Structure formats: structure tokens, C-alpha cells
Amino acid sequence: MKDFSYITHSDPAYIENLYQEFLKNPESVDPDFRKFFEGFDFAMSQVKTASNGNGAVMQPVEIQTQESSDWKREISAYRMILGYRNKGHLIADTNPIRKRKDRGANLDLSFFGFTEADLDKNFQAGTLIG
């Protein structure tokens, strides 16, 4: 099965029972469900639990350095990444004969509020935004 419709169309109690069986004996469940549960366990191992008084709440593990403590700059770094993903081809130098026409890609560092000094800094935009 390539898609996971067998999960989304199933009864949650049934899935929970299968998962409990998987925890006892992984070989006892269908191989597709086994892969799903292994992925679920892996994903759960990547987050930490914190209690808020109402029970356990899943929160992503945050990695933050001193350089990346300014969230506005992290957002700017994320916007710059998206800008290059969406418009980077507009500034690519792919024609050795003729210069590319300026299409106004707005991918300069200053457009995102950065300077040349920021090129050596590490940002954690993916960790903070997800």
C-alpha cells in the first residue's frame, strides 16, 4: 500500500489495539502497520513531553543559540530561504552568451534586512518555525 488511507479510514480504537499488539510483539501485526508504528515511534522519540497540568502535551525540542535569539531575524532568514526557492531561477546565470534580463527577484540581502556581516551567522529558522 503506497498511500495511508488504511490509517485515516480506520477506527481509532482499532488502531490503538493494533498498536498495543505491536508493542507486545511487532511481528504479530501486518507489515504495513508495523512500518507505520515504527515511524510513529521514531517521531515520538524526536519530541519531549511536558506537563501543563491537564496531562501530557507534546512540544518540539527547541535548539536555540545566542546568535539566533532574535525571532524577527529568524523570520527574515526563513523568508530569504523561501525567496530563493521561489525566485532563485530568475537570477541564475545560465546563459553564457547574454546577460539575463532583470525580473525583479528582490533577493538582495538588504531586502531581507541582512548585511554582509550576517553571512557568517547561523540561524535556526527551521527549528523555530518547523
Protein backbone atom coordinates (compact mmCIF):
# COMPACT_ATOMS: atom_id res chain seq x y z
CA MET A 1 0.00 0.00 0.00
CA LYS A 2 1.55 3.27 -1.10
CA ASP A 3 -0.97 5.67 0.44
CA PHE A 4 -2.03 5.69 4.07
CA SER A 5 -5.80 5.72 3.55
CA TYR A 6 -5.97 2.49 5.51
CA ILE A 7 -4.97 4.55 8.56
CA THR A 8 -7.24 7.54 8.03
CA HIS A 9 -10.32 5.41 7.30
CA SER A 10 -9.87 3.12 10.31
CA ASP A 11 -11.49 3.22 13.71
CA PRO A 12 -9.16 4.88 16.29
CA ALA A 13 -9.86 2.11 18.85
CA TYR A 14 -8.82 -0.48 16.27
CA ILE A 15 -5.58 1.37 15.57
CA GLU A 16 -4.92 1.68 19.31
CA ASN A 17 -5.43 -2.07 19.78
CA LEU A 18 -3.09 -2.82 16.88
CA TYR A 19 -0.51 -0.50 18.38
CA GLN A 20 -0.73 -2.26 21.75
CA GLU A 21 -0.23 -5.59 19.94
CA PHE A 22 2.73 -4.06 18.09
CA LEU A 23 4.32 -3.02 21.39
CA LYS A 24 3.99 -6.56 22.74
CA ASN A 25 5.09 -8.36 19.58
CA PRO A 26 5.95 -6.35 16.41
CA GLU A 27 5.81 -9.50 14.26
CA SER A 28 2.15 -10.03 15.14
CA VAL A 29 0.87 -7.07 13.07
CA ASP A 30 0.66 -6.57 9.31
CA PRO A 31 4.00 -5.36 7.80
CA ASP A 32 2.40 -2.11 6.58
CA PHE A 33 1.10 -1.31 10.04
CA ARG A 34 4.47 -2.31 11.51
CA LYS A 35 6.21 0.28 9.32
CA PHE A 36 3.62 2.88 10.29
CA PHE A 37 4.06 2.18 14.00
CA GLU A 38 7.87 2.20 13.68
CA GLY A 39 7.63 5.63 12.05
CA PHE A 40 5.24 6.77 14.77
CA ASP A 41 7.66 5.61 17.49
CA PHE A 42 10.53 7.37 15.73
CA ALA A 43 8.55 10.61 15.50
CA MET A 44 7.58 10.38 19.16
CA SER A 45 11.23 9.93 20.13
CA GLN A 46 12.01 13.27 18.46
CA VAL A 47 9.80 15.32 20.78
CA LYS A 48 9.80 15.75 24.52
CA THR A 49 6.77 15.70 26.76
CA ALA A 50 5.96 18.49 29.15
CA SER A 51 3.05 18.57 31.55
CA ASN A 52 0.78 21.59 31.63
CA GLY A 53 -1.44 20.37 34.48
CA ASN A 54 -4.06 18.92 32.12
CA GLY A 55 -1.94 15.97 31.05
CA ALA A 56 0.98 15.47 28.72
CA VAL A 57 1.44 17.96 25.92
CA MET A 58 3.83 17.29 23.07
CA GLN A 59 6.26 20.10 22.35
CA PRO A 60 9.05 20.09 19.78
CA VAL A 61 12.57 20.12 21.11
CA GLU A 62 13.92 23.63 20.65
CA ILE A 63 17.54 24.24 19.80
CA GLN A 64 18.45 27.86 20.16
CA THR A 65 21.82 29.57 20.05
CA GLN A 66 22.76 33.01 21.19
CA GLU A 67 23.11 34.17 17.60
CA SER A 68 19.54 33.19 16.75
CA SER A 69 17.68 34.57 19.75
CA ASP A 70 16.07 37.39 17.72
CA TRP A 71 12.93 35.83 16.24
CA LYS A 72 12.43 38.65 13.70
CA ARG A 73 15.80 37.85 12.15
CA GLU A 74 14.86 34.16 12.12
CA ILE A 75 11.69 35.03 10.20
CA SER A 76 13.77 37.09 7.78
CA ALA A 77 16.12 34.13 7.25
CA TYR A 78 13.12 31.90 6.58
CA ARG A 79 11.67 34.44 4.12
CA MET A 80 15.02 34.57 2.34
CA ILE A 81 15.07 30.77 2.03
CA LEU A 82 11.58 30.83 0.55
CA GLY A 83 12.58 33.68 -1.74
CA TYR A 84 15.47 31.70 -3.19
CA ARG A 85 13.29 28.62 -3.57
CA ASN A 86 10.63 30.56 -5.45
CA LYS A 87 12.66 33.12 -7.39
CA GLY A 88 16.27 31.90 -7.41
CA HIS A 89 15.97 30.79 -11.02
CA LEU A 90 15.36 34.41 -12.02
CA ILE A 91 18.91 35.41 -11.05
CA ALA A 92 20.67 32.22 -12.14
CA ASP A 93 23.47 32.78 -14.64
CA THR A 94 22.65 30.02 -17.12
CA ASN A 95 23.28 31.73 -20.46
CA PRO A 96 26.99 32.28 -21.23
CA ILE A 97 26.19 34.40 -24.29
CA ARG A 98 23.80 37.01 -22.99
CA LYS A 99 23.10 38.54 -19.58
CA ARG A 100 19.73 37.59 -18.07
CA LYS A 101 17.03 40.25 -18.07
CA ASP A 102 16.31 41.67 -14.60
CA ARG A 103 12.98 40.24 -13.48
CA GLY A 104 12.96 41.98 -10.08
CA ALA A 105 13.53 38.90 -7.97
CA ASN A 106 14.32 41.00 -4.83
CA LEU A 107 16.83 38.54 -3.42
CA ASP A 108 19.38 41.06 -2.16
CA LEU A 109 20.49 40.70 1.45
CA SER A 110 19.23 44.21 2.24
CA PHE A 111 15.72 43.28 1.03
CA PHE A 112 15.54 40.82 3.94
CA GLY A 113 17.26 43.15 6.43
CA PHE A 114 20.68 41.47 6.36
CA THR A 115 24.21 42.74 5.70
CA GLU A 116 27.40 41.04 4.54
CA ALA A 117 28.32 40.51 8.22
CA ASP A 118 25.28 38.25 8.64
CA LEU A 119 26.62 35.72 6.12
CA ASP A 120 28.81 34.11 8.80
CA LYS A 121 25.97 33.75 11.33
CA ASN A 122 23.94 30.60 11.92
CA PHE A 123 20.17 30.83 12.03
CA GLN A 124 17.73 28.24 13.38
CA ALA A 125 14.69 29.26 11.31
CA GLY A 126 13.71 25.67 10.58
CA THR A 127 13.86 24.71 14.23
CA LEU A 128 11.86 27.70 15.42
CA ILE A 129 9.22 27.66 12.67
CA GLY A 130 9.03 23.96 11.99
